[in-house]
Amino acid sequence: MSKMQFRQIGPDGLAPGRSALFSKTLSDTDAMLYAGISGEMTPLCLNETFAQKTPLKTRTVHPMLVAALTGGAILRLLPPAVQTVSREFRFPAPVFAGDTVTARAQIVSADPETRQVELEVACYNQREELVLEGRCTEILVTGEGMGD
């Protein structure tokens, strides 16, 4: 029986300044699925009639759905798996259905011995407007079948 092998990074791959990107166009379906999974049934994201009466004039995408995209960038930077210690976000601008969001994760510091990595994350929409910024602490996870 063969074991699945995962790509891992060595200590040199933890250099401060290294970064990775992940992009996705967020749809109405994504917002509806996220609401169902999370239970976050805010009318600002789900009810167009309600949203039209707000200063935003239309439905937005759940901020934590946008934040989830940072995980895609983090795992492209730190394969194969991470244990999240903390993730903190600020949302300077809303995201709307149909926006293409690009998440960027960049290593700030890393401790090869403890495998703990500090990252800065940011998300931008298709107009290159900042829609999320934050910091994350992750621990690289290794285990059987992961090339250790």
Short mmCIF file of N, CA, C and O in Angstrom, two decimals:
data_model
loop_
_atom_site.label_atom_id
_atom_site.label_comp_id
_atom_site.label_asym_id
_atom_site.label_seq_id
_atom_site.Cartn_x
_atom_site.Cartn_y
_atom_site.Cartn_z
N MET A 1 0.85 -1.17 0.00
CA MET A 1 0.00 0.00 0.00
C MET A 1 0.90 1.24 0.00
O MET A 1 1.80 1.37 0.80
N SER A 2 0.65 2.15 -0.90
CA SER A 2 1.48 3.36 -0.97
C SER A 2 0.93 4.43 -0.04
O SER A 2 -0.26 4.48 0.25
N LYS A 3 1.84 5.29 0.40
CA LYS A 3 1.45 6.41 1.25
C LYS A 3 1.44 7.68 0.42
O LYS A 3 2.28 7.88 -0.44
N MET A 4 0.48 8.54 0.69
CA MET A 4 0.42 9.83 0.03
C MET A 4 1.58 10.67 0.54
O MET A 4 1.82 10.74 1.74
N GLN A 5 2.32 11.28 -0.36
CA GLN A 5 3.43 12.15 0.03
C GLN A 5 3.02 13.61 -0.19
O GLN A 5 2.44 13.94 -1.21
N PHE A 6 3.35 14.44 0.77
CA PHE A 6 3.03 15.85 0.70
C PHE A 6 4.32 16.64 0.54
O PHE A 6 5.34 16.31 1.13
N ARG A 7 4.25 17.72 -0.22
CA ARG A 7 5.40 18.62 -0.37
C ARG A 7 5.57 19.39 0.94
O ARG A 7 4.62 19.90 1.50
N GLN A 8 6.79 19.40 1.44
CA GLN A 8 7.10 20.15 2.65
C GLN A 8 8.17 21.18 2.34
O GLN A 8 8.92 21.05 1.40
N ILE A 9 8.24 22.20 3.16
CA ILE A 9 9.30 23.18 3.00
C ILE A 9 10.33 22.98 4.09
O ILE A 9 10.01 22.55 5.20
N GLY A 10 11.58 23.26 3.75
CA GLY A 10 12.66 23.18 4.72
C GLY A 10 12.85 24.52 5.40
O GLY A 10 12.14 25.49 5.10
N PRO A 11 13.82 24.58 6.32
CA PRO A 11 14.07 25.83 7.04
C PRO A 11 14.35 27.02 6.13
O PRO A 11 13.97 28.14 6.43
N ASP A 12 14.99 26.77 4.97
CA ASP A 12 15.27 27.87 4.05
C ASP A 12 13.99 28.43 3.43
O ASP A 12 13.96 29.57 2.97
N GLY A 13 12.94 27.65 3.41
CA GLY A 13 11.66 28.11 2.88
C GLY A 13 10.90 29.01 3.83
O GLY A 13 9.82 29.50 3.51
N LEU A 14 11.44 29.22 5.03
CA LEU A 14 10.79 30.05 6.04
C LEU A 14 11.39 31.45 6.10
O LEU A 14 11.23 32.16 7.08
N ALA A 15 12.06 31.85 5.04
CA ALA A 15 12.73 33.15 5.03
C ALA A 15 11.72 34.29 5.09
O ALA A 15 10.74 34.30 4.33
N PRO A 16 11.95 35.26 5.98
CA PRO A 16 11.09 36.45 6.02
C PRO A 16 11.04 37.11 4.64
O PRO A 16 12.05 37.19 3.93
N GLY A 17 9.85 37.56 4.27
CA GLY A 17 9.65 38.20 2.97
C GLY A 17 9.05 37.28 1.93
O GLY A 17 8.46 37.75 0.96
N ARG A 18 9.19 35.95 2.11
CA ARG A 18 8.55 35.02 1.17
C ARG A 18 7.04 35.22 1.24
O ARG A 18 6.48 35.44 2.31
N SER A 19 6.38 35.10 0.09
CA SER A 19 4.93 35.30 0.08
C SER A 19 4.28 34.38 -0.95
O SER A 19 4.95 33.79 -1.79
N ALA A 20 2.97 34.28 -0.83
CA ALA A 20 2.16 33.50 -1.77
C ALA A 20 0.80 34.17 -1.90
O ALA A 20 0.36 34.92 -1.01
N LEU A 21 0.14 33.88 -3.02
CA LEU A 21 -1.16 34.47 -3.33
C LEU A 21 -2.21 33.39 -3.55
O LEU A 21 -1.89 32.26 -3.96
N PHE A 22 -3.46 33.74 -3.32
CA PHE A 22 -4.61 32.91 -3.66
C PHE A 22 -5.73 33.84 -4.07
O PHE A 22 -6.05 34.79 -3.34
N SER A 23 -6.34 33.59 -5.24
CA SER A 23 -7.43 34.45 -5.74
C SER A 23 -8.70 33.65 -5.96
O SER A 23 -8.64 32.48 -6.35
N LYS A 24 -9.83 34.31 -5.74
CA LYS A 24 -11.13 33.70 -6.00
C LYS A 24 -12.15 34.79 -6.26
O LYS A 24 -12.15 35.81 -5.58
N THR A 25 -13.02 34.54 -7.23
CA THR A 25 -14.17 35.40 -7.44
C THR A 25 -15.28 34.89 -6.54
O THR A 25 -15.66 33.72 -6.63
N LEU A 26 -15.77 35.74 -5.66
CA LEU A 26 -16.79 35.34 -4.69
C LEU A 26 -18.19 35.56 -5.28
O LEU A 26 -18.53 36.66 -5.69
N SER A 27 -18.97 34.52 -5.28
CA SER A 27 -20.30 34.55 -5.91
C SER A 27 -21.40 34.60 -4.86
O SER A 27 -21.17 34.40 -3.66
N ASP A 28 -22.63 34.83 -5.33
CA ASP A 28 -23.80 34.75 -4.45
C ASP A 28 -23.88 33.36 -3.83
O ASP A 28 -24.23 33.22 -2.65
N THR A 29 -23.57 32.35 -4.61
CA THR A 29 -23.61 30.97 -4.11
C THR A 29 -22.62 30.79 -2.97
O THR A 29 -22.96 30.16 -1.95
N ASP A 30 -21.41 31.32 -3.11
CA ASP A 30 -20.43 31.24 -2.02
C ASP A 30 -20.99 31.85 -0.74
O ASP A 30 -20.87 31.28 0.34
N ALA A 31 -21.62 33.03 -0.88
CA ALA A 31 -22.18 33.72 0.29
C ALA A 31 -23.30 32.90 0.92
O ALA A 31 -23.39 32.79 2.15
N MET A 32 -24.17 32.33 0.11
CA MET A 32 -25.28 31.52 0.63
C MET A 32 -24.77 30.25 1.31
O MET A 32 -25.25 29.89 2.40
N LEU A 33 -23.79 29.59 0.70
CA LEU A 33 -23.23 28.38 1.32
C LEU A 33 -22.53 28.72 2.64
O LEU A 33 -22.69 28.01 3.63
N TYR A 34 -21.79 29.81 2.65
CA TYR A 34 -21.12 30.23 3.88
C TYR A 34 -22.14 30.51 4.98
O TYR A 34 -21.96 30.10 6.13
N ALA A 35 -23.22 31.20 4.65
CA ALA A 35 -24.26 31.49 5.64
C ALA A 35 -24.84 30.21 6.21
O ALA A 35 -25.05 30.10 7.42
N GLY A 36 -25.08 29.23 5.33
CA GLY A 36 -25.64 27.97 5.81
C GLY A 36 -24.68 27.19 6.70
O GLY A 36 -25.09 26.60 7.69
N ILE A 37 -23.41 27.22 6.35
CA ILE A 37 -22.40 26.50 7.13
C ILE A 37 -22.15 27.19 8.47
O ILE A 37 -22.06 26.55 9.50
N SER A 38 -22.03 28.52 8.44
CA SER A 38 -21.64 29.27 9.63
C SER A 38 -22.81 29.66 10.52
O SER A 38 -22.61 29.96 11.69
N GLY A 39 -24.02 29.70 9.95
CA GLY A 39 -25.17 30.20 10.70
C GLY A 39 -25.22 31.72 10.75
O GLY A 39 -26.08 32.30 11.41
N GLU A 40 -24.31 32.37 10.03
CA GLU A 40 -24.26 33.83 10.01
C GLU A 40 -25.27 34.35 8.99
O GLU A 40 -24.96 34.59 7.84
N MET A 41 -26.50 34.53 9.42
CA MET A 41 -27.61 34.87 8.54
C MET A 41 -27.92 36.37 8.51
O MET A 41 -29.08 36.78 8.50
N THR A 42 -26.90 37.19 8.46
CA THR A 42 -27.11 38.63 8.46
C THR A 42 -27.82 39.08 7.18
O THR A 42 -27.44 38.69 6.08
N PRO A 43 -28.86 39.90 7.31
CA PRO A 43 -29.56 40.37 6.12
C PRO A 43 -28.70 41.26 5.23
O PRO A 43 -28.97 41.39 4.04
N LEU A 44 -27.64 41.84 5.76
CA LEU A 44 -26.76 42.66 4.94
C LEU A 44 -26.08 41.82 3.85
O LEU A 44 -25.78 42.33 2.77
N CYS A 45 -25.91 40.53 4.11
CA CYS A 45 -25.28 39.64 3.13
C CYS A 45 -26.29 38.80 2.36
O CYS A 45 -25.96 38.28 1.29
N LEU A 46 -27.50 38.67 2.86
CA LEU A 46 -28.45 37.73 2.28
C LEU A 46 -29.72 38.35 1.70
O LEU A 46 -30.41 37.71 0.92
N ASN A 47 -30.05 39.57 2.08
CA ASN A 47 -31.33 40.17 1.70
C ASN A 47 -31.10 41.47 0.94
O ASN A 47 -30.77 42.50 1.53
N GLU A 48 -31.28 41.42 -0.36
CA GLU A 48 -31.02 42.59 -1.21
C GLU A 48 -31.91 43.77 -0.85
O GLU A 48 -31.46 44.92 -0.82
N THR A 49 -33.19 43.52 -0.54
CA THR A 49 -34.10 44.61 -0.17
C THR A 49 -33.60 45.33 1.07
O THR A 49 -33.58 46.56 1.13
N PHE A 50 -33.18 44.56 2.07
CA PHE A 50 -32.63 45.16 3.29
C PHE A 50 -31.36 45.94 2.95
O PHE A 50 -31.19 47.09 3.36
N ALA A 51 -30.44 45.31 2.21
CA ALA A 51 -29.14 45.92 1.91
C ALA A 51 -29.28 47.22 1.12
O ALA A 51 -28.50 48.16 1.31
N GLN A 52 -30.29 47.30 0.24
CA GLN A 52 -30.49 48.51 -0.56
C GLN A 52 -30.82 49.72 0.31
O GLN A 52 -30.58 50.86 -0.10
N LYS A 53 -31.34 49.48 1.50
CA LYS A 53 -31.71 50.57 2.40
C LYS A 53 -30.55 50.99 3.32
O LYS A 53 -30.72 51.85 4.17
N THR A 54 -29.39 50.39 3.12
CA THR A 54 -28.21 50.72 3.92
C THR A 54 -27.28 51.64 3.12
O THR A 54 -27.46 51.78 1.89
N PRO A 55 -26.29 52.23 3.75
CA PRO A 55 -25.33 53.05 3.01
C PRO A 55 -24.57 52.28 1.93
O PRO A 55 -24.08 52.88 0.97
N LEU A 56 -24.50 50.96 2.03
CA LEU A 56 -23.77 50.16 1.04
C LEU A 56 -24.57 49.92 -0.24
O LEU A 56 -24.03 49.57 -1.27
N LYS A 57 -25.89 50.03 -0.15
CA LYS A 57 -26.82 49.95 -1.30
C LYS A 57 -26.96 48.57 -1.94
O LYS A 57 -27.74 48.40 -2.87
N THR A 58 -26.20 47.59 -1.51
CA THR A 58 -26.32 46.22 -2.04
C THR A 58 -25.72 45.25 -1.04
O THR A 58 -25.02 45.66 -0.10
N ARG A 59 -26.00 43.97 -1.26
CA ARG A 59 -25.50 42.94 -0.34
C ARG A 59 -23.97 42.86 -0.39
O ARG A 59 -23.35 43.06 -1.42
N THR A 60 -23.40 42.55 0.76
CA THR A 60 -21.96 42.33 0.85
C THR A 60 -21.68 40.85 1.07
O THR A 60 -22.60 40.07 1.33
N VAL A 61 -20.42 40.49 0.95
CA VAL A 61 -19.97 39.13 1.26
C VAL A 61 -19.55 39.12 2.73
O VAL A 61 -18.95 40.09 3.21
N HIS A 62 -19.84 38.05 3.43
CA HIS A 62 -19.47 37.92 4.84
C HIS A 62 -17.97 38.18 5.01
O HIS A 62 -17.15 37.57 4.32
N PRO A 63 -17.59 39.04 5.94
CA PRO A 63 -16.17 39.32 6.14
C PRO A 63 -15.34 38.07 6.47
O PRO A 63 -14.21 37.94 5.99
N MET A 64 -15.89 37.16 7.24
CA MET A 64 -15.11 35.97 7.58
C MET A 64 -14.96 35.00 6.40
O MET A 64 -14.03 34.21 6.36
N LEU A 65 -15.85 35.08 5.42
CA LEU A 65 -15.65 34.33 4.18
C LEU A 65 -14.44 34.90 3.44
O LEU A 65 -13.61 34.16 2.92
N VAL A 66 -14.33 36.22 3.42
CA VAL A 66 -13.15 36.86 2.82
C VAL A 66 -11.90 36.43 3.59
O VAL A 66 -10.88 36.06 2.99
N ALA A 67 -11.97 36.45 4.91
CA ALA A 67 -10.83 36.06 5.73
C ALA A 67 -10.40 34.62 5.46
O ALA A 67 -9.21 34.30 5.52
N ALA A 68 -11.36 33.76 5.15
CA ALA A 68 -11.02 32.36 4.87
C ALA A 68 -10.08 32.22 3.68
O ALA A 68 -9.31 31.26 3.61
N LEU A 69 -10.12 33.18 2.76
CA LEU A 69 -9.24 33.11 1.60
C LEU A 69 -7.77 33.23 2.00
O LEU A 69 -6.89 32.76 1.27
N THR A 70 -7.50 33.83 3.15
CA THR A 70 -6.10 33.93 3.59
C THR A 70 -5.53 32.54 3.83
O THR A 70 -4.34 32.32 3.65
N GLY A 71 -6.37 31.59 4.23
CA GLY A 71 -5.91 30.22 4.42
C GLY A 71 -5.38 29.61 3.13
O GLY A 71 -4.42 28.84 3.15
N GLY A 72 -5.99 29.95 2.00
CA GLY A 72 -5.50 29.47 0.72
C GLY A 72 -4.11 29.98 0.42
O GLY A 72 -3.25 29.24 -0.08
N ALA A 73 -3.85 31.25 0.73
CA ALA A 73 -2.51 31.81 0.52
C ALA A 73 -1.51 31.21 1.51
O ALA A 73 -0.38 30.87 1.13
N ILE A 74 -1.93 31.05 2.76
CA ILE A 74 -1.03 30.50 3.78
C ILE A 74 -0.60 29.09 3.40
O ILE A 74 0.58 28.74 3.48
N LEU A 75 -1.53 28.26 2.94
CA LEU A 75 -1.16 26.88 2.61
C LEU A 75 -0.38 26.76 1.31
O LEU A 75 0.26 25.76 1.08
N ARG A 76 -0.43 27.76 0.46
CA ARG A 76 0.45 27.78 -0.71
C ARG A 76 1.86 28.18 -0.31
O ARG A 76 2.83 27.85 -0.98
N LEU A 77 1.98 28.87 0.81
CA LEU A 77 3.27 29.32 1.32
C LEU A 77 3.89 28.31 2.28
O LEU A 77 5.10 28.12 2.29
N LEU A 78 3.06 27.67 3.09
CA LEU A 78 3.53 26.77 4.15
C LEU A 78 2.92 25.37 4.02
O LEU A 78 2.14 24.95 4.88
N PRO A 79 3.23 24.63 2.95
CA PRO A 79 2.64 23.30 2.83
C PRO A 79 3.32 22.31 3.76
O PRO A 79 4.45 22.56 4.16
N PRO A 80 2.71 21.21 4.11
CA PRO A 80 1.41 20.74 3.65
C PRO A 80 0.28 21.10 4.60
O PRO A 80 -0.87 21.08 4.23
N ALA A 81 0.62 21.44 5.86
CA ALA A 81 -0.46 21.70 6.83
C ALA A 81 0.06 22.63 7.91
O ALA A 81 1.25 22.66 8.20
N VAL A 82 -0.87 23.39 8.48
CA VAL A 82 -0.53 24.27 9.60
C VAL A 82 -1.56 24.11 10.70
O VAL A 82 -2.71 23.78 10.45
N GLN A 83 -1.09 24.34 11.92
CA GLN A 83 -1.98 24.44 13.07
C GLN A 83 -2.07 25.92 13.39
O GLN A 83 -1.06 26.57 13.65
N THR A 84 -3.26 26.46 13.35
CA THR A 84 -3.44 27.88 13.59
C THR A 84 -3.38 28.18 15.08
O THR A 84 -4.09 27.56 15.87
N VAL A 85 -2.54 29.14 15.44
CA VAL A 85 -2.44 29.62 16.82
C VAL A 85 -3.33 30.84 16.97
O VAL A 85 -4.10 30.95 17.91
N SER A 86 -3.21 31.78 16.01
CA SER A 86 -4.06 32.96 16.06
C SER A 86 -4.16 33.58 14.67
O SER A 86 -3.25 33.46 13.86
N ARG A 87 -5.29 34.21 14.43
CA ARG A 87 -5.52 34.99 13.21
C ARG A 87 -6.34 36.21 13.62
O ARG A 87 -7.40 36.08 14.22
N GLU A 88 -5.81 37.39 13.28
CA GLU A 88 -6.48 38.64 13.60
C GLU A 88 -6.65 39.43 12.31
O GLU A 88 -5.70 39.55 11.54
N PHE A 89 -7.85 39.97 12.11
CA PHE A 89 -8.15 40.68 10.86
C PHE A 89 -8.81 42.02 11.13
O PHE A 89 -9.51 42.20 12.13
N ARG A 90 -8.62 42.92 10.18
CA ARG A 90 -9.32 44.20 10.11
C ARG A 90 -9.86 44.30 8.69
O ARG A 90 -9.20 43.88 7.74
N PHE A 91 -11.06 44.83 8.55
CA PHE A 91 -11.75 44.89 7.26
C PHE A 91 -12.00 46.34 6.87
O PHE A 91 -13.05 46.90 7.19
N PRO A 92 -11.07 46.99 6.16
CA PRO A 92 -11.22 48.41 5.84
C PRO A 92 -12.25 48.73 4.76
O PRO A 92 -12.67 49.88 4.64
N ALA A 93 -12.67 47.73 3.99
CA ALA A 93 -13.67 47.99 2.94
C ALA A 93 -14.49 46.72 2.70
O ALA A 93 -14.00 45.61 2.89
N PRO A 94 -15.75 46.88 2.29
CA PRO A 94 -16.60 45.71 2.05
C PRO A 94 -16.25 45.00 0.74
O PRO A 94 -15.63 45.59 -0.16
N VAL A 95 -16.66 43.75 0.67
CA VAL A 95 -16.54 42.94 -0.55
C VAL A 95 -17.95 42.61 -0.99
O VAL A 95 -18.82 42.32 -0.16
N PHE A 96 -18.19 42.66 -2.30
CA PHE A 96 -19.50 42.40 -2.86
C PHE A 96 -19.46 41.15 -3.73
O PHE A 96 -18.41 40.79 -4.27
N ALA A 97 -20.60 40.48 -3.87
CA ALA A 97 -20.69 39.31 -4.75
C ALA A 97 -20.21 39.71 -6.14
O ALA A 97 -20.55 40.79 -6.64
N GLY A 98 -19.38 38.88 -6.72
CA GLY A 98 -18.80 39.16 -8.03
C GLY A 98 -17.40 39.74 -7.96
O GLY A 98 -16.69 39.77 -8.97
N ASP A 99 -17.00 40.22 -6.77
CA ASP A 99 -15.64 40.73 -6.62
C ASP A 99 -14.64 39.58 -6.67
O ASP A 99 -14.90 38.49 -6.13
N THR A 100 -13.52 39.83 -7.29
CA THR A 100 -12.40 38.88 -7.27
C THR A 100 -11.44 39.35 -6.20
O THR A 100 -10.94 40.48 -6.26
N VAL A 101 -11.22 38.50 -5.22
CA VAL A 101 -10.37 38.85 -4.08
C VAL A 101 -9.08 38.05 -4.18
O VAL A 101 -9.10 36.84 -4.39
N THR A 102 -7.96 38.75 -4.02
CA THR A 102 -6.65 38.10 -3.97
C THR A 102 -6.10 38.24 -2.57
O THR A 102 -5.96 39.35 -2.05
N ALA A 103 -5.83 37.09 -1.96
CA ALA A 103 -5.24 37.05 -0.62
C ALA A 103 -3.74 36.88 -0.76
O ALA A 103 -3.27 36.11 -1.60
N ARG A 104 -2.99 37.58 0.08
CA ARG A 104 -1.53 37.50 0.10
C ARG A 104 -1.09 37.20 1.51
O ARG A 104 -1.54 37.85 2.46
N ALA A 105 -0.23 36.19 1.66
CA ALA A 105 0.38 35.86 2.95
C ALA A 105 1.88 36.04 2.81
O ALA A 105 2.47 35.57 1.83
N GLN A 106 2.49 36.72 3.77
CA GLN A 106 3.93 36.97 3.73
C GLN A 106 4.53 36.62 5.09
O GLN A 106 4.02 37.04 6.13
N ILE A 107 5.64 35.89 5.05
CA ILE A 107 6.34 35.53 6.29
C ILE A 107 7.00 36.76 6.88
O ILE A 107 7.73 37.48 6.19
N VAL A 108 6.74 37.00 8.16
CA VAL A 108 7.38 38.08 8.90
C VAL A 108 8.56 37.53 9.68
O VAL A 108 9.65 38.10 9.68
N SER A 109 8.34 36.39 10.34
CA SER A 109 9.41 35.73 11.09
C SER A 109 9.06 34.26 11.23
O SER A 109 7.91 33.87 11.10
N ALA A 110 10.10 33.46 11.48
CA ALA A 110 9.89 32.03 11.65
C ALA A 110 10.95 31.47 12.59
O ALA A 110 12.09 31.92 12.58
N ASP A 111 10.55 30.50 13.38
CA ASP A 111 11.46 29.79 14.26
C ASP A 111 11.54 28.35 13.77
O ASP A 111 10.60 27.57 13.99
N PRO A 112 12.61 27.98 13.06
CA PRO A 112 12.71 26.62 12.51
C PRO A 112 12.63 25.53 13.57
O PRO A 112 12.14 24.44 13.31
N GLU A 113 13.07 25.83 14.79
CA GLU A 113 13.06 24.81 15.84
C GLU A 113 11.63 24.50 16.30
O GLU A 113 11.23 23.35 16.42
N THR A 114 10.84 25.53 16.57
CA THR A 114 9.46 25.32 17.02
C THR A 114 8.50 25.22 15.84
O THR A 114 7.35 24.87 16.02
N ARG A 115 8.97 25.58 14.64
CA ARG A 115 8.19 25.58 13.41
C ARG A 115 7.04 26.60 13.46
O ARG A 115 6.10 26.51 12.71
N GLN A 116 7.16 27.59 14.35
CA GLN A 116 6.15 28.64 14.44
C GLN A 116 6.49 29.75 13.46
O GLN A 116 7.63 30.19 13.38
N VAL A 117 5.48 30.20 12.73
CA VAL A 117 5.66 31.21 11.69
C VAL A 117 4.68 32.35 11.93
O VAL A 117 3.49 32.12 12.14
N GLU A 118 5.19 33.58 11.89
CA GLU A 118 4.37 34.78 11.98
C GLU A 118 4.19 35.32 10.56
O GLU A 118 5.16 35.42 9.81
N LEU A 119 2.96 35.65 10.21
CA LEU A 119 2.67 36.14 8.86
C LEU A 119 1.85 37.41 8.90
O LEU A 119 1.06 37.62 9.82
N GLU A 120 2.02 38.22 7.87
CA GLU A 120 1.11 39.31 7.59
C GLU A 120 0.25 38.86 6.44
O GLU A 120 0.74 38.22 5.49
N VAL A 121 -1.05 39.15 6.51
CA VAL A 121 -1.97 38.80 5.44
C VAL A 121 -2.72 40.05 4.99
O VAL A 121 -2.93 40.97 5.78
N ALA A 122 -3.10 40.03 3.73
CA ALA A 122 -3.88 41.13 3.18
C ALA A 122 -4.72 40.58 2.03
O ALA A 122 -4.32 39.62 1.38
N CYS A 123 -5.87 41.19 1.81
CA CYS A 123 -6.72 40.84 0.67
C CYS A 123 -7.05 42.12 -0.08
O CYS A 123 -7.32 43.16 0.54
N TYR A 124 -7.06 42.00 -1.41
CA TYR A 124 -7.36 43.12 -2.29
C TYR A 124 -8.45 42.70 -3.26
O TYR A 124 -8.47 41.54 -3.70
N ASN A 125 -9.32 43.63 -3.62
CA ASN A 125 -10.31 43.32 -4.65
C ASN A 125 -9.71 43.57 -6.03
O ASN A 125 -8.54 43.95 -6.15
N GLN A 126 -10.51 43.38 -7.06
CA GLN A 126 -10.03 43.51 -8.44
C GLN A 126 -9.63 44.95 -8.79
O GLN A 126 -8.92 45.17 -9.77
N ARG A 127 -10.02 45.90 -7.98
CA ARG A 127 -9.63 47.30 -8.20
C ARG A 127 -8.39 47.65 -7.37
O ARG A 127 -8.02 48.80 -7.25
N GLU A 128 -7.77 46.60 -6.78
CA GLU A 128 -6.57 46.74 -5.95
C GLU A 128 -6.80 47.55 -4.69
O GLU A 128 -5.91 48.15 -4.12
N GLU A 129 -8.07 47.53 -4.21
CA GLU A 129 -8.42 48.18 -2.94
C GLU A 129 -8.23 47.18 -1.81
O GLU A 129 -8.65 46.03 -1.92
N LEU A 130 -7.62 47.62 -0.73
CA LEU A 130 -7.42 46.78 0.44
C LEU A 130 -8.77 46.50 1.10
O LEU A 130 -9.49 47.43 1.45
N VAL A 131 -9.12 45.22 1.25
CA VAL A 131 -10.39 44.86 1.88
C VAL A 131 -10.18 44.08 3.19
O VAL A 131 -11.13 43.88 3.94
N LEU A 132 -8.95 43.64 3.44
CA LEU A 132 -8.63 42.92 4.68
C LEU A 132 -7.14 43.08 4.93
O LEU A 132 -6.35 43.04 3.99
N GLU A 133 -6.78 43.22 6.21
CA GLU A 133 -5.38 43.14 6.60
C GLU A 133 -5.33 42.47 7.96
O GLU A 133 -6.29 42.54 8.73
N GLY A 134 -4.22 41.78 8.22
CA GLY A 134 -4.13 41.11 9.50
C GLY A 134 -2.80 40.42 9.72
O GLY A 134 -1.87 40.55 8.93
N ARG A 135 -2.76 39.70 10.82
CA ARG A 135 -1.58 38.94 11.21
C ARG A 135 -2.02 37.55 11.65
O ARG A 135 -3.09 37.39 12.23
N CYS A 136 -1.16 36.59 11.38
CA CYS A 136 -1.46 35.20 11.73
C CYS A 136 -0.22 34.55 12.34
O CYS A 136 0.91 34.87 11.96
N THR A 137 -0.46 33.64 13.24
CA THR A 137 0.59 32.79 13.79
C THR A 137 0.19 31.35 13.49
O THR A 137 -0.92 30.93 13.84
N GLU A 138 1.09 30.64 12.85
CA GLU A 138 0.83 29.26 12.44
C GLU A 138 2.00 28.39 12.87
O GLU A 138 3.13 28.86 12.98
N ILE A 139 1.74 27.10 13.09
CA ILE A 139 2.79 26.13 13.35
C ILE A 139 2.75 25.11 12.22
O ILE A 139 1.68 24.54 11.93
N LEU A 140 3.90 24.90 11.58
CA LEU A 140 3.98 23.87 10.54
C LEU A 140 3.77 22.51 11.15
O LEU A 140 4.37 22.19 12.18
N VAL A 141 2.92 21.69 10.55
CA VAL A 141 2.60 20.37 11.08
C VAL A 141 3.26 19.32 10.20
O VAL A 141 3.18 19.39 8.96
N THR A 142 3.90 18.37 10.84
CA THR A 142 4.50 17.24 10.13
C THR A 142 3.92 15.96 10.72
O THR A 142 3.33 15.97 11.78
N GLY A 143 4.09 14.88 9.99
CA GLY A 143 3.58 13.62 10.50
C GLY A 143 3.85 12.50 9.53
O GLY A 143 4.49 12.69 8.49
N GLU A 144 3.38 11.33 9.85
CA GLU A 144 3.60 10.16 9.02
C GLU A 144 3.08 10.40 7.61
O GLU A 144 2.01 10.95 7.41
N GLY A 145 3.88 10.01 6.64
CA GLY A 145 3.49 10.17 5.25
C GLY A 145 3.74 11.55 4.70
O GLY A 145 3.39 11.85 3.58
N MET A 146 4.38 12.40 5.51
CA MET A 146 4.62 13.76 5.07
C MET A 146 6.09 14.01 4.73
O MET A 146 6.55 15.14 4.70
N GLY A 147 6.83 12.96 4.50
CA GLY A 147 8.22 13.14 4.05
C GLY A 147 9.20 13.44 5.15
O GLY A 147 10.34 13.77 4.88
N ASP A 148 8.81 13.31 6.41
CA ASP A 148 9.74 13.53 7.54
C ASP A 148 10.63 12.34 7.73
O ASP A 148 10.28 11.23 7.68
#
